JSON list of C-alpha atoms in Angstrom, two decimals:
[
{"chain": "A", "resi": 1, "resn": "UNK", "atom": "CA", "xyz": [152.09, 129.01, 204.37]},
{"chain": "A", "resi": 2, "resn": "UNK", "atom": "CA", "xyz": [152.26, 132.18, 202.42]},
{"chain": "A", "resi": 3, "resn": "UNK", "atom": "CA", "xyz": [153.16, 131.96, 198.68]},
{"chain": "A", "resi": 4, "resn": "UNK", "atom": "CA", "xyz": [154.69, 135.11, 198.98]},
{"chain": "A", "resi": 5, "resn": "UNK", "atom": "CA", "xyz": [156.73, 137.49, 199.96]},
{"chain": "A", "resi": 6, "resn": "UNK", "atom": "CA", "xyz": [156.60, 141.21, 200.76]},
{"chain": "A", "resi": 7, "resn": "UNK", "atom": "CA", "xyz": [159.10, 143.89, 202.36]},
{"chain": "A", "resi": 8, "resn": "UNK", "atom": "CA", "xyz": [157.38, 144.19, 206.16]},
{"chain": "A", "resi": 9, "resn": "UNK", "atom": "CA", "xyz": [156.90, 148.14, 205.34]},
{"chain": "A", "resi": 10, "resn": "UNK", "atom": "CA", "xyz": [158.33, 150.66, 203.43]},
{"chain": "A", "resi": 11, "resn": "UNK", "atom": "CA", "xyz": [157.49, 154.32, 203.35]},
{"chain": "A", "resi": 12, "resn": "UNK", "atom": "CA", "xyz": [156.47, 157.12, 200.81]},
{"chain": "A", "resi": 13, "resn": "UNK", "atom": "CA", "xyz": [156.48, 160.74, 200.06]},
{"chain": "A", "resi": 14, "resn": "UNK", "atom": "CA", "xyz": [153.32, 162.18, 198.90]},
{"chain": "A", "resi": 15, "resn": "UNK", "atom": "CA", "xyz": [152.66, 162.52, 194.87]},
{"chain": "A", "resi": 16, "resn": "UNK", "atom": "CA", "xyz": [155.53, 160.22, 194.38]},
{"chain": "A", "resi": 17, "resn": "UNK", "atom": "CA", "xyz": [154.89, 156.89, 193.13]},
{"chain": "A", "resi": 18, "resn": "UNK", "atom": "CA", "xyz": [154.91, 154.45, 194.88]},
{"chain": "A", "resi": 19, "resn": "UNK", "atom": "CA", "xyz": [156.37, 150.39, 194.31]},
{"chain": "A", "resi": 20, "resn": "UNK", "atom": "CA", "xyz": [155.35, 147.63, 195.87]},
{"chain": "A", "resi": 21, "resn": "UNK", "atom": "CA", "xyz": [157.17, 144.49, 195.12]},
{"chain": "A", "resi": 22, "resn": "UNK", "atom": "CA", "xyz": [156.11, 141.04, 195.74]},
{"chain": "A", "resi": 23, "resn": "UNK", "atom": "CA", "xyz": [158.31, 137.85, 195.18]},
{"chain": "A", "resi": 24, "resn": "UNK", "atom": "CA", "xyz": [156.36, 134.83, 194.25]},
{"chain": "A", "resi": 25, "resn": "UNK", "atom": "CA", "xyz": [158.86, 132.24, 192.84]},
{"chain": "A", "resi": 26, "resn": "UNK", "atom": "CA", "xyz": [156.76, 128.87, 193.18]},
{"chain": "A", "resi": 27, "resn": "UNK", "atom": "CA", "xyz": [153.66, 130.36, 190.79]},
{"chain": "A", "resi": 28, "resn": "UNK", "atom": "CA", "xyz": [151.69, 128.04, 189.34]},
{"chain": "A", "resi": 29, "resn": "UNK", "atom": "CA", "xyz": [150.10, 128.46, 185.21]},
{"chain": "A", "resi": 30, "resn": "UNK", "atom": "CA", "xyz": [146.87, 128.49, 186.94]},
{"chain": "A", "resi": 31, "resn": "UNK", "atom": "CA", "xyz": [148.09, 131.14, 189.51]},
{"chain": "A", "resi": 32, "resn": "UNK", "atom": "CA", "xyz": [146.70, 135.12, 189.52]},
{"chain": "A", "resi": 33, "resn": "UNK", "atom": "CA", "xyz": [148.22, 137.11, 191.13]},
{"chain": "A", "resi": 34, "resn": "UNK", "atom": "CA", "xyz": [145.81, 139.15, 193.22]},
{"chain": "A", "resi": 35, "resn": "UNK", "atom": "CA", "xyz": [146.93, 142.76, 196.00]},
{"chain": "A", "resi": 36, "resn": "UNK", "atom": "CA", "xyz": [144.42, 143.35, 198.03]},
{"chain": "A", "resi": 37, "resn": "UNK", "atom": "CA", "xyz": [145.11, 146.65, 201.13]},
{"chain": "A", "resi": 38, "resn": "UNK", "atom": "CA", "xyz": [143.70, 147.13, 204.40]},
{"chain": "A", "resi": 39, "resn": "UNK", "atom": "CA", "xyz": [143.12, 150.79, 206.03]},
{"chain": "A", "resi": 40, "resn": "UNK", "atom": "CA", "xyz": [143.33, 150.62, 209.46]},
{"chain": "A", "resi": 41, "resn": "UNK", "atom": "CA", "xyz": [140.10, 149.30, 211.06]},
{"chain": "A", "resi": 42, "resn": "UNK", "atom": "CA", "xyz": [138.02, 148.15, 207.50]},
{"chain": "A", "resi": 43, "resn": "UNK", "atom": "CA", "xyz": [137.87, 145.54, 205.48]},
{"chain": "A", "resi": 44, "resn": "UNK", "atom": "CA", "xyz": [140.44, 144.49, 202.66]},
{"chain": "A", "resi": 45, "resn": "UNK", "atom": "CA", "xyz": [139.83, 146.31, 199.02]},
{"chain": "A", "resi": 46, "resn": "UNK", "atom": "CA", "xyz": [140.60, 144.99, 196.10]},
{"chain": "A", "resi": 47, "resn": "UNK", "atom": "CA", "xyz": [142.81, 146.82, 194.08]},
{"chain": "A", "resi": 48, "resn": "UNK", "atom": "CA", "xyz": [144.08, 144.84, 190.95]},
{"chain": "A", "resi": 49, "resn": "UNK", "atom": "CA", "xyz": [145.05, 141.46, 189.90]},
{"chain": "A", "resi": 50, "resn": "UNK", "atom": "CA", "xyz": [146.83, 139.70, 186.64]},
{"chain": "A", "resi": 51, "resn": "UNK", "atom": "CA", "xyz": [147.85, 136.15, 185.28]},
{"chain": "A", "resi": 52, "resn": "UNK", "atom": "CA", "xyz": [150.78, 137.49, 183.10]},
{"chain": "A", "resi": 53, "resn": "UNK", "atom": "CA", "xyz": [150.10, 140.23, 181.16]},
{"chain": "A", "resi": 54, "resn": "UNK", "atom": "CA", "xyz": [150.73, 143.46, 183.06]},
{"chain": "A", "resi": 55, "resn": "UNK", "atom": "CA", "xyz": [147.23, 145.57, 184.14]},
{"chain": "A", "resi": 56, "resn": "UNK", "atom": "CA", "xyz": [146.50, 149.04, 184.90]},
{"chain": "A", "resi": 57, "resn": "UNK", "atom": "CA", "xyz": [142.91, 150.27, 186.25]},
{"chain": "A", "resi": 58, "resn": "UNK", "atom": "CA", "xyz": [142.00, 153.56, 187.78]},
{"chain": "A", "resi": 59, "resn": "UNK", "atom": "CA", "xyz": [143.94, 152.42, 191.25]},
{"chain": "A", "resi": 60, "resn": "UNK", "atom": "CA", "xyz": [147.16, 151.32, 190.20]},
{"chain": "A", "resi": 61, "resn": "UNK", "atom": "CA", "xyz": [149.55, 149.08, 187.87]},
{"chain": "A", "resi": 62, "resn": "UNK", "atom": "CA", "xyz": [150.15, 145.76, 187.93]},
{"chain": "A", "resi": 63, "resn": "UNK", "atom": "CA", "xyz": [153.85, 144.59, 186.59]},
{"chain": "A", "resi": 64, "resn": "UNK", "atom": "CA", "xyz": [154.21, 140.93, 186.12]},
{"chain": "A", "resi": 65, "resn": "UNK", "atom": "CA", "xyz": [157.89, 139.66, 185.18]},
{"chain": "A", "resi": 66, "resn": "UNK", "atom": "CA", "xyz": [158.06, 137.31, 182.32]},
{"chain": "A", "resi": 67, "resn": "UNK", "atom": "CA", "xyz": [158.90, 134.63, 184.46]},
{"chain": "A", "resi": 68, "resn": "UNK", "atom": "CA", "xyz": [156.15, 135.24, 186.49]},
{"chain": "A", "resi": 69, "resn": "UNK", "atom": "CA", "xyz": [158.36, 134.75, 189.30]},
{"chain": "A", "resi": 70, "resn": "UNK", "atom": "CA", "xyz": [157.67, 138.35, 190.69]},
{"chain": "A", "resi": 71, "resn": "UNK", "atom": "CA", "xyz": [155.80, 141.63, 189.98]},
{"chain": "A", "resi": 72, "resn": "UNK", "atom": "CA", "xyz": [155.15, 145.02, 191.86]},
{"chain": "A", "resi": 73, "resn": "UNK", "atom": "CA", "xyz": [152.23, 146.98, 192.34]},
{"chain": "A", "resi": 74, "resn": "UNK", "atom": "CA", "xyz": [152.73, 150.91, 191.23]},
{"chain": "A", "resi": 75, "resn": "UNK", "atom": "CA", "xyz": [150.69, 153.33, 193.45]},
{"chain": "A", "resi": 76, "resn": "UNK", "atom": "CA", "xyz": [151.39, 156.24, 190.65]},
{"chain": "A", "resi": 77, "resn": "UNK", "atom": "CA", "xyz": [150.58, 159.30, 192.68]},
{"chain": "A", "resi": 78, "resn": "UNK", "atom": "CA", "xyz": [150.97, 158.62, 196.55]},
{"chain": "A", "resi": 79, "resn": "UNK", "atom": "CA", "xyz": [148.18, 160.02, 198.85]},
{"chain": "A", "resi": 80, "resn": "UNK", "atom": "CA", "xyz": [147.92, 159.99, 202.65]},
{"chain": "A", "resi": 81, "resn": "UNK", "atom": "CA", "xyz": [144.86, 157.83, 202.39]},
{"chain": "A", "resi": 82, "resn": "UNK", "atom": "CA", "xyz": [146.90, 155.44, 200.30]},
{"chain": "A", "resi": 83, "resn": "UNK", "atom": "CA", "xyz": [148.53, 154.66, 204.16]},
{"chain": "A", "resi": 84, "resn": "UNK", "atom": "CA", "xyz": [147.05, 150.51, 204.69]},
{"chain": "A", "resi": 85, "resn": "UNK", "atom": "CA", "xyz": [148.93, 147.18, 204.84]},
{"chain": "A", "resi": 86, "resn": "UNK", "atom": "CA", "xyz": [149.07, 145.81, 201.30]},
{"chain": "A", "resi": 87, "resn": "UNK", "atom": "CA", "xyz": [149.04, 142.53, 200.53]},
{"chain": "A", "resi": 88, "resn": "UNK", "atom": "CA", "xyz": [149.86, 140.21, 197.37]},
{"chain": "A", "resi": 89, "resn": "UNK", "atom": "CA", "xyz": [148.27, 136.76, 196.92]},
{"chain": "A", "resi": 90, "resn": "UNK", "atom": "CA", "xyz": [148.38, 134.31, 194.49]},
{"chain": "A", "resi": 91, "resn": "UNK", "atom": "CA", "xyz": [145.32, 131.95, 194.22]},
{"chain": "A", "resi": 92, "resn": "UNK", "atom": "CA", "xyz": [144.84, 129.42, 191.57]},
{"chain": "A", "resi": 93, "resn": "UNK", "atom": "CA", "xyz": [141.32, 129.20, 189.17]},
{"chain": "A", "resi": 94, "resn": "UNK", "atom": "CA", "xyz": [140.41, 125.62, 190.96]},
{"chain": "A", "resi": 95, "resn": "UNK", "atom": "CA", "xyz": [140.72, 126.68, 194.41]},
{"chain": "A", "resi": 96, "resn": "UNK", "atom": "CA", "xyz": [137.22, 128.26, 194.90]},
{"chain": "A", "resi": 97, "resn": "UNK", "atom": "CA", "xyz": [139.14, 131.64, 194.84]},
{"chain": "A", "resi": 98, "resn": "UNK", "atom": "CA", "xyz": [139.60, 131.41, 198.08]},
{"chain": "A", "resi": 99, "resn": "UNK", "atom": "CA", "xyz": [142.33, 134.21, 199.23]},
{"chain": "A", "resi": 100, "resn": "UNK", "atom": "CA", "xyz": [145.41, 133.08, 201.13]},
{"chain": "A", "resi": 101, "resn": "UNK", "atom": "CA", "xyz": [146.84, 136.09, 202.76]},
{"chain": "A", "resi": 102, "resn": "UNK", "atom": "CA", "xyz": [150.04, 136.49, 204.35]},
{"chain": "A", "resi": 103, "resn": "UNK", "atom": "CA", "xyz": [151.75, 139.74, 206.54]},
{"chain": "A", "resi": 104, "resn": "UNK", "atom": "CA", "xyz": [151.77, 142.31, 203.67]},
{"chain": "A", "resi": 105, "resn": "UNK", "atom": "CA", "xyz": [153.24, 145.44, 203.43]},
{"chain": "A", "resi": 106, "resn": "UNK", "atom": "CA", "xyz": [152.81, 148.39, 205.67]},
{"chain": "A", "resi": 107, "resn": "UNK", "atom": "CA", "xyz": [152.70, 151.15, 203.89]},
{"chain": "A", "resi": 108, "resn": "UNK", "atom": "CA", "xyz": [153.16, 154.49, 205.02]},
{"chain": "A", "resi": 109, "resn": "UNK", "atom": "CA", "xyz": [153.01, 157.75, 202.81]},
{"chain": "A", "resi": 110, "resn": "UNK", "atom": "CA", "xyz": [154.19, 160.99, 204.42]},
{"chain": "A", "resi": 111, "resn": "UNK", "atom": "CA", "xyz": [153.59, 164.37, 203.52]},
{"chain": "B", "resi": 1, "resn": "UNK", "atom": "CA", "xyz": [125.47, 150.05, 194.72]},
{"chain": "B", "resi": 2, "resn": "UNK", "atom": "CA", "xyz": [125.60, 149.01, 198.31]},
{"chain": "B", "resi": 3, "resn": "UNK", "atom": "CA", "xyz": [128.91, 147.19, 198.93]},
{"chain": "B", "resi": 4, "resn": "UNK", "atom": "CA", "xyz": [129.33, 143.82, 201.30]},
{"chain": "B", "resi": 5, "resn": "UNK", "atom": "CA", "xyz": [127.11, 144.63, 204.68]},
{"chain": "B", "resi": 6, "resn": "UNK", "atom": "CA", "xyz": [128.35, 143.29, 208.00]},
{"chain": "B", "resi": 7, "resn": "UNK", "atom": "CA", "xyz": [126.37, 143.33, 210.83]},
{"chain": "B", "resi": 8, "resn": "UNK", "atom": "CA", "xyz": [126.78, 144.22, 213.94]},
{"chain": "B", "resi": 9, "resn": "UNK", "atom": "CA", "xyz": [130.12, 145.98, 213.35]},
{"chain": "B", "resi": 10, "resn": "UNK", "atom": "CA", "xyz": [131.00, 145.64, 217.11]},
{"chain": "B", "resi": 11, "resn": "UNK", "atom": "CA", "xyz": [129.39, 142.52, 219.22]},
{"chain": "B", "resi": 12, "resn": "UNK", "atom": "CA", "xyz": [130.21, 141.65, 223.06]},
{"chain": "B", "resi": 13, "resn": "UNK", "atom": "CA", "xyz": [129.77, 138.63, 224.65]},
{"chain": "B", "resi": 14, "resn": "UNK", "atom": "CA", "xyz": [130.46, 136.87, 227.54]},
{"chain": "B", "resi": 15, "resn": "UNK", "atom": "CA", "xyz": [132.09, 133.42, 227.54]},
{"chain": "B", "resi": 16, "resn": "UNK", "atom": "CA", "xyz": [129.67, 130.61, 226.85]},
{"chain": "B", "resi": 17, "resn": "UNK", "atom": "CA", "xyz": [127.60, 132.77, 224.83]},
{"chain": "B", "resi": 18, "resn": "UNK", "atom": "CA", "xyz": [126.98, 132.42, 221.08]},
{"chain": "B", "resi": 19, "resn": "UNK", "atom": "CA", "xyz": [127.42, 135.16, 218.79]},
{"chain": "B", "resi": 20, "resn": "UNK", "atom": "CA", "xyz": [126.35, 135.49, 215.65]},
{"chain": "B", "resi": 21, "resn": "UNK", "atom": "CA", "xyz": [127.64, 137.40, 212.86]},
{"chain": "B", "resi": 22, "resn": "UNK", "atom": "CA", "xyz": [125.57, 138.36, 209.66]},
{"chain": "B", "resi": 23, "resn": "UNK", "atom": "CA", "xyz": [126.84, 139.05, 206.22]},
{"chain": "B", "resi": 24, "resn": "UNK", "atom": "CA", "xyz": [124.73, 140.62, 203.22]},
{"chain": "B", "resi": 25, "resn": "UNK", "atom": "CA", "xyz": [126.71, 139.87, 199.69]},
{"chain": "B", "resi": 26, "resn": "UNK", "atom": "CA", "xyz": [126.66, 142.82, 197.30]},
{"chain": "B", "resi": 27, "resn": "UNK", "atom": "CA", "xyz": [123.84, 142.69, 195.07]},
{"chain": "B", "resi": 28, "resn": "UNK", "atom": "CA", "xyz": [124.39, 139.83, 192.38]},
{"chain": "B", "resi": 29, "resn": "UNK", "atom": "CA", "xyz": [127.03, 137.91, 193.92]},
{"chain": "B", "resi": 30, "resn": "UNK", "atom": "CA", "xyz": [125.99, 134.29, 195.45]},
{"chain": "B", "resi": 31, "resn": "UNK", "atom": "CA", "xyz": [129.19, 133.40, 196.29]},
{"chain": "B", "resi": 32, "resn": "UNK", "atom": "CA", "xyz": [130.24, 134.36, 200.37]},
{"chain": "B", "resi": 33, "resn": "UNK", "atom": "CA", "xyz": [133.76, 133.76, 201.85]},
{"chain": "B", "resi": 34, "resn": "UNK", "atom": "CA", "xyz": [134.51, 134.24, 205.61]},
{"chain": "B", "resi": 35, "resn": "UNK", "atom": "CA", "xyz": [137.33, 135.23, 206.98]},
{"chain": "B", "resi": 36, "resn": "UNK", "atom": "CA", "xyz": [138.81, 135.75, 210.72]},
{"chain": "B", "resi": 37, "resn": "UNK", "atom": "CA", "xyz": [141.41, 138.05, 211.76]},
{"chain": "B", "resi": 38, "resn": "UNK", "atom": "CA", "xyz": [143.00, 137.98, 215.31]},
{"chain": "B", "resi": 39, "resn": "UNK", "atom": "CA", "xyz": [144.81, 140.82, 216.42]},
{"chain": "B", "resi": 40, "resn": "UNK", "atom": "CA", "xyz": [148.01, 141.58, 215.32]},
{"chain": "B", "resi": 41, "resn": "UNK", "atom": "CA", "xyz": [147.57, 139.00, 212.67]},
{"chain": "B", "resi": 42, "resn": "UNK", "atom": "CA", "xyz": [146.85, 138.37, 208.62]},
{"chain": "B", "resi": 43, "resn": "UNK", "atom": "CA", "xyz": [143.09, 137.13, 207.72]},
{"chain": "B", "resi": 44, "resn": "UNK", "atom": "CA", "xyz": [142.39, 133.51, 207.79]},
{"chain": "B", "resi": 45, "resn": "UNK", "atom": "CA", "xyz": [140.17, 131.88, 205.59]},
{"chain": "B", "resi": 46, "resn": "UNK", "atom": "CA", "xyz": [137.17, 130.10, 207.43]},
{"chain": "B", "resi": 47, "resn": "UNK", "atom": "CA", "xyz": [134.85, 128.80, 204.93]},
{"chain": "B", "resi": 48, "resn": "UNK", "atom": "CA", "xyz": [133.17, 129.49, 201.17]},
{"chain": "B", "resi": 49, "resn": "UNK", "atom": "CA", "xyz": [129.31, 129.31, 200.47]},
{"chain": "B", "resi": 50, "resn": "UNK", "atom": "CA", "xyz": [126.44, 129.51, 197.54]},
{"chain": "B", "resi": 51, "resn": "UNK", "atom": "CA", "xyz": [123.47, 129.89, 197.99]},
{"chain": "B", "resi": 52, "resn": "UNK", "atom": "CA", "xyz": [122.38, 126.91, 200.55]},
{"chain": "B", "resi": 53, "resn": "UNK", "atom": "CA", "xyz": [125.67, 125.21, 200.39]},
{"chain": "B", "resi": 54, "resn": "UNK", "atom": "CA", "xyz": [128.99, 125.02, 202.12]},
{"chain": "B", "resi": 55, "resn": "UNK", "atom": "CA", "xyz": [131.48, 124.54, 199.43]},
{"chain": "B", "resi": 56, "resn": "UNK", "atom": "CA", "xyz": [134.89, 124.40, 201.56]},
{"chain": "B", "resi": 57, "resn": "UNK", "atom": "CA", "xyz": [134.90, 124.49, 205.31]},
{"chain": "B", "resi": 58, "resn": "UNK", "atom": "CA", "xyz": [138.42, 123.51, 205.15]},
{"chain": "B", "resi": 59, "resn": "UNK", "atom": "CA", "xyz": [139.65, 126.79, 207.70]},
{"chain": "B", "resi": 60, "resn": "UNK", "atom": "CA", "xyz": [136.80, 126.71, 210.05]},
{"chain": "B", "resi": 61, "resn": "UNK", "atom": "CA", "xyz": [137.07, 125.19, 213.66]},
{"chain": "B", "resi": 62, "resn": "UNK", "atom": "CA", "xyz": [135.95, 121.58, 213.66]},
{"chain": "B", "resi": 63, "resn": "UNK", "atom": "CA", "xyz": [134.00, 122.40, 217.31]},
{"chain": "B", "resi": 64, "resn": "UNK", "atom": "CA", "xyz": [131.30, 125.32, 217.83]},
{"chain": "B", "resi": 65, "resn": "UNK", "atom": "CA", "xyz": [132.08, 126.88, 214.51]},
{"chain": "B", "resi": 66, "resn": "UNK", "atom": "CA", "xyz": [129.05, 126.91, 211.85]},
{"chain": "B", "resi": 67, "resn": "UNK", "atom": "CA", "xyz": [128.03, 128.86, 208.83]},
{"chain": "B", "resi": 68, "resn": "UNK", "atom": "CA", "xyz": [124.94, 129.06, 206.57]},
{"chain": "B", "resi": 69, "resn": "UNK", "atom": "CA", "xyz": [124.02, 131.06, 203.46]},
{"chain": "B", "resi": 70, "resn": "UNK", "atom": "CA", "xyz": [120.32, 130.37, 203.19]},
{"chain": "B", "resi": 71, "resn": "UNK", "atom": "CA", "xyz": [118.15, 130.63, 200.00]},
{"chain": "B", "resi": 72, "resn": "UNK", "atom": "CA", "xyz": [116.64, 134.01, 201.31]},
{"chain": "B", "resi": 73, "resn": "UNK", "atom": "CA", "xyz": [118.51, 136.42, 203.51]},
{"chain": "B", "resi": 74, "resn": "UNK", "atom": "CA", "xyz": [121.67, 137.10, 204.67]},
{"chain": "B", "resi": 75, "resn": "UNK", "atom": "CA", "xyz": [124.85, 134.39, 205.30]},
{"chain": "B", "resi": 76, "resn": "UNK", "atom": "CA", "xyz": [125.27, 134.18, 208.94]},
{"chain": "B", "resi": 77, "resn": "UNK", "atom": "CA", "xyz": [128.44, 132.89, 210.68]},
{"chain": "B", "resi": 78, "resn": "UNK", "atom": "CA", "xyz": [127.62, 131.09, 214.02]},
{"chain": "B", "resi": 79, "resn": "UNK", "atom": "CA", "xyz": [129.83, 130.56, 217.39]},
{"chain": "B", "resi": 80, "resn": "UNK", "atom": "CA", "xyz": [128.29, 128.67, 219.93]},
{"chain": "B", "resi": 81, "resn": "UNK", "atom": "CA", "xyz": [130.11, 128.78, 223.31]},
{"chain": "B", "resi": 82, "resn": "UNK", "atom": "CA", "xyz": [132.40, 131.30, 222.75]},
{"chain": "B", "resi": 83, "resn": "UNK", "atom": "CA", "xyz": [135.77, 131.87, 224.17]},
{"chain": "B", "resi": 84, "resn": "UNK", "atom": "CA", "xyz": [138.23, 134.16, 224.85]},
{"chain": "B", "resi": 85, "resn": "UNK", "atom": "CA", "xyz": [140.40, 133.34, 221.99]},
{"chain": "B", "resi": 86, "resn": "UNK", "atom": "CA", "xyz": [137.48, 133.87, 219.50]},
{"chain": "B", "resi": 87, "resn": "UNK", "atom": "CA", "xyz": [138.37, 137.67, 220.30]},
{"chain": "B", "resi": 88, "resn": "UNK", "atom": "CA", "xyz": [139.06, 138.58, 216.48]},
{"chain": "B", "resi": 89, "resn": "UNK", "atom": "CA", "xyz": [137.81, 140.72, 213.00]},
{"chain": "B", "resi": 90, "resn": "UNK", "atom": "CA", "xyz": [135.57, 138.75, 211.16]},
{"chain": "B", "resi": 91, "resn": "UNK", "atom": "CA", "xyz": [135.23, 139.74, 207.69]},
{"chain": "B", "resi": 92, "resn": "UNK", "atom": "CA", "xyz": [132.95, 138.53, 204.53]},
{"chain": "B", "resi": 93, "resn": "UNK", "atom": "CA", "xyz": [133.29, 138.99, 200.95]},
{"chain": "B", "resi": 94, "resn": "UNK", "atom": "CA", "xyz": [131.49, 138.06, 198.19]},
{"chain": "B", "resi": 95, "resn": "UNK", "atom": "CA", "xyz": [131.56, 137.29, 194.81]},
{"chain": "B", "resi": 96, "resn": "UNK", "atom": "CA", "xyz": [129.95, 136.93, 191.36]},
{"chain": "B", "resi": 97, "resn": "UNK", "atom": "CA", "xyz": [131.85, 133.57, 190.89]},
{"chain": "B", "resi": 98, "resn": "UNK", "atom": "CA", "xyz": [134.97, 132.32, 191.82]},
{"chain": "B", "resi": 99, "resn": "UNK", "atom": "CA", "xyz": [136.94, 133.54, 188.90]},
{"chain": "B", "resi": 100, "resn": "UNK", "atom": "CA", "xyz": [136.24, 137.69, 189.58]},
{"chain": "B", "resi": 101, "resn": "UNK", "atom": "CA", "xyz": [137.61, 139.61, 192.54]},
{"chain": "B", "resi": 102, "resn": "UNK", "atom": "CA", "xyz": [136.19, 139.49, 195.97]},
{"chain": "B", "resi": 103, "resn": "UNK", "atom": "CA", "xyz": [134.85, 142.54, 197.96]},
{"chain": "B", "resi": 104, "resn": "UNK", "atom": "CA", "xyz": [134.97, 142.78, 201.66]},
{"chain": "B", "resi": 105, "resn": "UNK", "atom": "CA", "xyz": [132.43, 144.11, 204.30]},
{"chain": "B", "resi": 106, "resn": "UNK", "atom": "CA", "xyz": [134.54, 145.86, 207.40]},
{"chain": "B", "resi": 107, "resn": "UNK", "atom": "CA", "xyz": [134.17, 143.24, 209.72]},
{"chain": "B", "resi": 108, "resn": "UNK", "atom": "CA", "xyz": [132.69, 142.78, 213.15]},
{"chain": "B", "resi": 109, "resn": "UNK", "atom": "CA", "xyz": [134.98, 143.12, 215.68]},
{"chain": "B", "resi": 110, "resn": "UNK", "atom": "CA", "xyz": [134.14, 140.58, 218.37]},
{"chain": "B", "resi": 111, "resn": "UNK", "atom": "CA", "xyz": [135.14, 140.93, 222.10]},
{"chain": "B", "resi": 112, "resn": "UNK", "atom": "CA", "xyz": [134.85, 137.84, 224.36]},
{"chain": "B", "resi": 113, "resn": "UNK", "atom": "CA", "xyz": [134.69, 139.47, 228.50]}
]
């Protein structure tokens, strides 16, 4: 059972940002939250993850709520290769970081 | 910096075969997670590995299912007597240690005729 939930897709115009919320309302202390994506026909790529304080890398930013009870993923400048299912997982430090994924996001960015 | 290696990415067999599916970590990480994708669904996870051990086997298939992650070479992910329904993506990533991100090979895609 997924500890999470995503919109099933949602679409987005090129150079516009792009946000990608995730619900996760039973998080653990111990719980990251991971988001992962999948281009059609590879593997998943890692994009970011954070236990509570928000995170920003050369991919994208990670917004964590102070309740921890939800945060969404910021694509800042949509491109047509950002197009993949993205997913959000939580995983806890004692579970051999094992990665628990669930149906994602399809995301779709149009010119 | 090569990244996770799969091999082959494609592999046909016919039922009652075994296939075998080989995974090369990126350089540095001893840690090795399989997962299995079936079409039109999310990635499973099958089983986690160091270096000559099987740490949690908890999402692999009791029968025909085995994996290994010997001292030298690649992991390799083992179905004996396939079937139909082993038609999937199966994926490996690896790991430094459990507490840093996994990174994915892209897959082999295996057809059961």
């Amino acid at each position: 059972d997924a500890k999470t939930t995503q919109p099933t897709s949602m679409d987005c115009a090129e150079g516009r940002a792009a946000n990608l919320p995730c619900n996760h309302s039973t998080i653990s202390g111990n719980e990251y939250v991971y988001w992962y994506r999948q281009i059609h026909s590879q593997g998943p790529q890692y994009i970011i993850h954070g236990l509570k304080n928000n995170e920003t890398n050369e991919m994208a930013s990670l917004i964590i709520t102070e309740d921890r009870k939800s945060s969404t993923l910021i694509l800042p400048h949509a491109t047509l290769r950002d197009t993949a299912v993205y997913y959000c997982i939580v995983t806890a430090t004692d579970s051999w970081g094992k990665l628990q994924f669930g149906a994602g996001t399809q995301v779709v960015v149009t010119p | 910096n090569a990244g996770v290696m799969q091999n082959p990415r494609h592999l046909v067999r016919r039922r009652g075969q075994e296939a075998r599916l080989r995974c090369s970590p990126m350089k540095g990480h001893s840690h090795v997670y399989w997962y299995r994708q079936l079409p039109e669904e999310g990635l499973k996870f099958m089983v986690y590995l160091q270096k000559e051990n099987i740490i949690d086997e908890s999402g692999m298939p009791k029968e025909r299912f085995s994996a290994e992650f010997p001292k030298e070479g690649p992991s390799i992910l083992r179905i004996q007597q396939v079937v139909r329904g082993d038609s999937a993506a199966y994926f490996c990533a690896s790991s430094p240690d459990t507490l840093r991100p996994q990174h994915f090979g892209d897959g082999t895609r295996l057809s059961i005729l």
